[in-house]
Structures are given as structure tokens and as C-alpha cells.
Short mmCIF file of C-alpha atoms in Angstrom, two decimals:
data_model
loop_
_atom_site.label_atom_id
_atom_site.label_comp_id
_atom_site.label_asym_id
_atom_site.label_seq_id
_atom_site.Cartn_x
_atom_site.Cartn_y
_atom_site.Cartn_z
CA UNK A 1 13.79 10.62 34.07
CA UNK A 2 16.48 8.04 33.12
CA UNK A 3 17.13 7.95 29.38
CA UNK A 4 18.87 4.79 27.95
CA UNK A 5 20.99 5.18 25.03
CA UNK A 6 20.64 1.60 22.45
CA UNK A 7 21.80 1.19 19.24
CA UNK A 8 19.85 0.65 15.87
CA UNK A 9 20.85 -3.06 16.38
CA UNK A 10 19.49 -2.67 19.75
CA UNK A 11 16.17 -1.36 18.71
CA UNK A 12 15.51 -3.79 15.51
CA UNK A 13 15.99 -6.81 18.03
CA UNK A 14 13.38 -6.01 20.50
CA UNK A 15 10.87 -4.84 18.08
CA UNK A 16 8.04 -7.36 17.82
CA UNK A 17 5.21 -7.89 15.32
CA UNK A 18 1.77 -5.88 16.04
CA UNK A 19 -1.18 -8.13 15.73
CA UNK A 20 -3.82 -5.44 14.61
CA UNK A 21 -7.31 -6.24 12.33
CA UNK A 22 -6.62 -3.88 9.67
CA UNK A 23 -8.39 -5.70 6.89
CA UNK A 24 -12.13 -4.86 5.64
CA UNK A 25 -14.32 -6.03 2.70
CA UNK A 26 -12.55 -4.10 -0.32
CA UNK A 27 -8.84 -5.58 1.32
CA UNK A 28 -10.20 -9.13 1.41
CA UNK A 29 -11.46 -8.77 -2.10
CA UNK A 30 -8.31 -7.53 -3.35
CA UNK A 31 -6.33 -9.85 -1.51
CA UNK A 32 -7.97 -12.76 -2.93
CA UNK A 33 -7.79 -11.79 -6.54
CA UNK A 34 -3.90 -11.13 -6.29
CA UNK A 35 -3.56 -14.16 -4.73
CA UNK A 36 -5.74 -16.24 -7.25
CA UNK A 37 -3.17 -14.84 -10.04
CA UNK A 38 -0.78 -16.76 -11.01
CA UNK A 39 3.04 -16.07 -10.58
CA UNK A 40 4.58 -15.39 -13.75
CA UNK A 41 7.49 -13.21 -15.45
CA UNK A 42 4.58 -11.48 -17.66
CA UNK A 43 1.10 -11.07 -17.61
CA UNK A 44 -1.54 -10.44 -20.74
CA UNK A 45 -4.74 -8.57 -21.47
CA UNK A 46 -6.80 -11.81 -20.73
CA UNK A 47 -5.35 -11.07 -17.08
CA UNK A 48 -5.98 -7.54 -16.68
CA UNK A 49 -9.39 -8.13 -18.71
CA UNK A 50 -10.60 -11.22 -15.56
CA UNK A 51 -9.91 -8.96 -12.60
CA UNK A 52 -11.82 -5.99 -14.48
CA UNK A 53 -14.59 -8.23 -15.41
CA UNK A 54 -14.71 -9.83 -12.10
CA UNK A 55 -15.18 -6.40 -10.10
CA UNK A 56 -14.56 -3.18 -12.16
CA UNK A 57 -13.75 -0.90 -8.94
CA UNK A 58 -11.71 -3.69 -7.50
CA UNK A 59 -9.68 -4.06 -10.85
CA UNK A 60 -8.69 -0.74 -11.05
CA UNK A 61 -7.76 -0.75 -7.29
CA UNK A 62 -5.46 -3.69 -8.41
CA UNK A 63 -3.89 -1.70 -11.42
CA UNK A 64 -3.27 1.11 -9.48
CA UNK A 65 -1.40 -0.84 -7.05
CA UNK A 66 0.42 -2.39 -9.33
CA UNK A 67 1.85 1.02 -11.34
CA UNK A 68 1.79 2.56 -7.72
CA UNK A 69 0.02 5.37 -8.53
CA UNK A 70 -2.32 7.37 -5.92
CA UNK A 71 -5.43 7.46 -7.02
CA UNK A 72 -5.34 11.22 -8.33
CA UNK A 73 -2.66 10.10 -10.77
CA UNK A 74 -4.33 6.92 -11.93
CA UNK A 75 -7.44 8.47 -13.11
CA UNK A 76 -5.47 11.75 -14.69
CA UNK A 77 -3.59 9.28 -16.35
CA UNK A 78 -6.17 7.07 -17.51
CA UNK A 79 -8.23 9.61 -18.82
CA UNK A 80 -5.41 11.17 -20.96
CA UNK A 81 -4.87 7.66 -22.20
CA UNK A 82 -8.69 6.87 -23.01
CA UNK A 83 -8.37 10.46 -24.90
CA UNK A 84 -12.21 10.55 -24.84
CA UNK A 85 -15.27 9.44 -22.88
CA UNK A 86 -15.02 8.68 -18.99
CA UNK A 87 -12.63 6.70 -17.11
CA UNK A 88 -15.53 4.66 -15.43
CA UNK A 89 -17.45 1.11 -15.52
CA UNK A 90 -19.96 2.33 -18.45
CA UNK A 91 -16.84 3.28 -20.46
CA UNK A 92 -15.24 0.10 -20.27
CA UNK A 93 -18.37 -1.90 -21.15
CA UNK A 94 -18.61 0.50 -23.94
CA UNK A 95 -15.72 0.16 -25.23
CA UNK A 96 -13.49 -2.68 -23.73
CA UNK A 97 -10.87 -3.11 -26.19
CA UNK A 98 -10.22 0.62 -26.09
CA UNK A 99 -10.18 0.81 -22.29
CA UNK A 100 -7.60 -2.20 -21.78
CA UNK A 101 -5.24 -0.77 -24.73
CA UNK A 102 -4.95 2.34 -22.33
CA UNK A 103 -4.25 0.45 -19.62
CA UNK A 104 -1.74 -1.58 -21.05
CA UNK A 105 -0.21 1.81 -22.66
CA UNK A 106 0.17 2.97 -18.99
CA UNK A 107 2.68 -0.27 -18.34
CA UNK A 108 0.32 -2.05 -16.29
CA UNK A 109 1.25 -5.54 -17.91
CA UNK A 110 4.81 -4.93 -16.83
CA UNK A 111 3.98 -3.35 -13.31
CA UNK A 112 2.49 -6.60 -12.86
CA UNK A 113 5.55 -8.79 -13.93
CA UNK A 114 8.36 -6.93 -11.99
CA UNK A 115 6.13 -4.80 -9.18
CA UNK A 116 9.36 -3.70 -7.24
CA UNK A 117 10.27 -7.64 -6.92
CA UNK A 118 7.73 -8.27 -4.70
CA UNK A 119 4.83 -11.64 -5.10
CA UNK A 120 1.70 -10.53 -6.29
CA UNK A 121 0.11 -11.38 -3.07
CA UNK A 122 2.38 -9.79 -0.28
CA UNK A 123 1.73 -6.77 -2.34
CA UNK A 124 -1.97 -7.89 -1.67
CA UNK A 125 -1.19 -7.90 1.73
CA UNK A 126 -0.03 -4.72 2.25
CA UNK A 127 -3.30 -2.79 1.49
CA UNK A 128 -5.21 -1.43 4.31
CA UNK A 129 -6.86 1.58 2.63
CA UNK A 130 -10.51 1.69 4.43
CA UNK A 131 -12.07 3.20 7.56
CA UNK A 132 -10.28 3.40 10.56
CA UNK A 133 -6.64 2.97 8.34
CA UNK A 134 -5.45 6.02 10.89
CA UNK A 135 -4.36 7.85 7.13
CA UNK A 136 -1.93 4.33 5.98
CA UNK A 137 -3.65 3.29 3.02
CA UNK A 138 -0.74 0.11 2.63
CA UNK A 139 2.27 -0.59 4.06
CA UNK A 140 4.84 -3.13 2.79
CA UNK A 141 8.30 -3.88 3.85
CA UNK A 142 10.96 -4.50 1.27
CA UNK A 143 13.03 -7.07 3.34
CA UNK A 144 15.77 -7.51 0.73
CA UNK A 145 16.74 -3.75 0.69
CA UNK A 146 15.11 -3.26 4.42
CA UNK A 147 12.71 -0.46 3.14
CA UNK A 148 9.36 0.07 5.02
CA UNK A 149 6.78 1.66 2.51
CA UNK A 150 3.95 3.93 3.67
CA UNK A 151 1.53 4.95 1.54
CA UNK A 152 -1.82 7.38 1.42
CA UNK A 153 -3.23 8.34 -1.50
CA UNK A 154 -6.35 10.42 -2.15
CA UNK A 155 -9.09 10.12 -4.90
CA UNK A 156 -9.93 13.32 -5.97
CA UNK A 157 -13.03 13.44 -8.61
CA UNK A 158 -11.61 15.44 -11.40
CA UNK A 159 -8.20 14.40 -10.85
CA UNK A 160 -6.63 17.38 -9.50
CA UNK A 161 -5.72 17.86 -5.82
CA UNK A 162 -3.79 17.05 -2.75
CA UNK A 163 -4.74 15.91 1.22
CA UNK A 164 -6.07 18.81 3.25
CA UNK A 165 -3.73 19.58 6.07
CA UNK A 166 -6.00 17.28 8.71
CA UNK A 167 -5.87 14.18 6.13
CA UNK A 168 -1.99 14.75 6.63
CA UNK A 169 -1.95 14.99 10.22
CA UNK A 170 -3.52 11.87 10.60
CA UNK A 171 -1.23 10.32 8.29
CA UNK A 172 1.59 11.43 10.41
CA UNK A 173 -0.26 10.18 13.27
CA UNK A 174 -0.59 7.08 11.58
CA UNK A 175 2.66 6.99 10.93
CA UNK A 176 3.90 8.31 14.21
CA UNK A 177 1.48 5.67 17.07
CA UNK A 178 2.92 2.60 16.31
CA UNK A 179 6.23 3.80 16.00
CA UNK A 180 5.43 5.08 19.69
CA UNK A 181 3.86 2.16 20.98
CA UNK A 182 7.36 -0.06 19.98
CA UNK A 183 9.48 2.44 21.79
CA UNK A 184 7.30 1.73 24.66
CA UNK A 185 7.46 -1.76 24.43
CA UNK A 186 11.90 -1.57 24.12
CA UNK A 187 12.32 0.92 26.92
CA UNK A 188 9.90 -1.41 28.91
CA UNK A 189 12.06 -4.17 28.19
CA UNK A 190 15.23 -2.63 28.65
CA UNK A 191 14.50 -1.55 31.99
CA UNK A 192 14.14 -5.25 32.81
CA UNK A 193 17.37 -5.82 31.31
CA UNK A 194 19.43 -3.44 33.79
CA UNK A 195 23.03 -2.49 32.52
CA UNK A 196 22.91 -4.59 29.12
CA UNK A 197 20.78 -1.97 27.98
CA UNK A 198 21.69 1.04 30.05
CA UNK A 199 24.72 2.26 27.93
CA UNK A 200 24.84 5.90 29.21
CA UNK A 201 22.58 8.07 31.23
CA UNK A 202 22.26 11.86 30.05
#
């Protein structure tokens, strides 16, 4: 077997996009709201209160992206905000004001202005949580400080808990096939490219 050594550079420039339908009803949903929100330095109740009001599940989704929280640590958090009662749709419509006051005590309002610099929808975008996500629940790449974000995140009913050891091999696997399929595609190419690629042979 010939092995071809290539250089970061070299691997970043053959790497190409990979078209893949990743998107399902709760993305699109998501996506749409984010995008429907306008872009401003900082956000108010009335905003948090719409995409609550609009679809309660889907609203908390939104917050949770927004504070980056897994879902484990949203709800925890939540409830020990709310002090009392549930975290759920029957205690918001029971007590609204209450239930946004926590929300906003957990920073949401300013997750939503700064969010790690990044537009409200290409955050949107990078959601993929649903069935058949391989273990990714959203992936986003920070192209100002070249950081690729993976995420999975778990709900866990009473808060507490962590991914069983299979929910993390599939998140490695996740993690690991496409990385796999583009070091396919660049040894594939460089083997068309003869000795521009082939830098040493070990």
C-alpha cells in the first residue's frame, strides 16, 4: 500500500462540501422561526414570549440552542429557576409571566443577542437533531476562528444523566464517517495528481 504524505493545507483544499438531506419536520420548524427573527443587538420578552406561543416544544428547542445547553441541563436549570411547579407547556400557560422571568434569569435574552457571533439563522441551520442524525444533533462551523462544532445532547426526564456507551459510539461514528468518506475522496484525487501530491512514501 502506497501512503502519501499532504499537508493540512493540502487536505483543507481538496475537501469538498457533502450534499446530504439531514433536515426533518422539527429542523424546518426551527429553522423558519430563527430565520423569521429579526437581527438585532438585543432581544425582549415579547420575542422569547412569540416563539413560545407559536410552538411551546419548538421554543424551548430554540432557547436551548441559544444558551447552548444539552437538553439535561436546560430542564435542570429551568426547573431550579421556576423554583416550583413543572417545567412544561401547562406550566407556562399557568403561569406565563413567571415562566419567561426564569427564562430570561437563565440569560436567554442575551444568548440571543451575542450567540457566539453567529446570525440567528446559520445557527438555525446547524440543527440536525432527529432520526437518522448518526448521534450529531448540530453542527456549525465558526469560519472566523475556523472551529467546527459538534454537538449531541440527550433529554433525560428528570434531568439527571448521561449517553449510554452505544449513544456514544454512534456519536463517534457520526463523527468519524464523513471524516472517512473526505479522506477517500483526497487520496482519490491525489492519486490522479501523481508527484504534486506524493511527497514521501513510507
Amino acid at each position: 500500500m502506497e501512503f502519501i504524505a499532504q499537508s493540512l493545507e493540502d487536505v483543507l483544499a481538496t475537501l469538498r462540501p457533502l450534499v446530504v438531506e439531514w433536515q426533518h419536520d422539527t429542523a424546518r420548524r426551527v429553522i423558519a422561526e430563527i430565520e423569521a427573527l429579526p437581527v438585532k443587538s438585543s432581544y425582549t420578552v415579547s420575542d422569547l414570549k412569540r416563539f413560545l406561543d407559536i410552538n411551546f416544544d419548538d421554543g424551548l428547542l430554540i432557547c436551548r440552542l441559544f444558551l447552548g445547553l444539552s437538553k439535561d441541563q436546560f430542564t435542570a436549570a429551568l426547573r431550579n429557576a421556576l423554583k416550583e411547579g413543572g417545567s412544561g407547556a401547562r406550566a407556562y400557560r399557568k403561569a406565563p409571566d413567571a415562566f419567561l422571568e426564569a427564562l430570561v434569569g437563565l440569560g436567554i435574552l442575551e444568548a440571543m443577542g451575542e450567540q457566539t457571533g453567529a446570525p440567528p439563522a446559520s445557527a438555525a441551520r446547524a440543527v440536525t437533531d432527529g432520526a437518522g442524525d448518526n448521534g450529531i444533533d448540530a453542527i456549525y462551523f465558526d469560519e472566523s476562528n475556523r472551529r467546527l462544532y459538534l454537538v449531541q445532547s440527550k433529554w433525560m426526564k428528570n434531568g439527571v444523566g448521561e449517553p449510554d456507551n452505544g449513544e456514544v459510539k454512534t456519536f463517534v461514528g457520526g463523527i468519524y464517517d464523513p471524516l472517512q468518506s473526505a479522506i477517500r475522496a483526497i487520496h482519490c484525487e491525489g492519486a490522479g495528481n501523481g508527484d504534486n501530491h506524493r511527497k514521501s512514501t513510507r
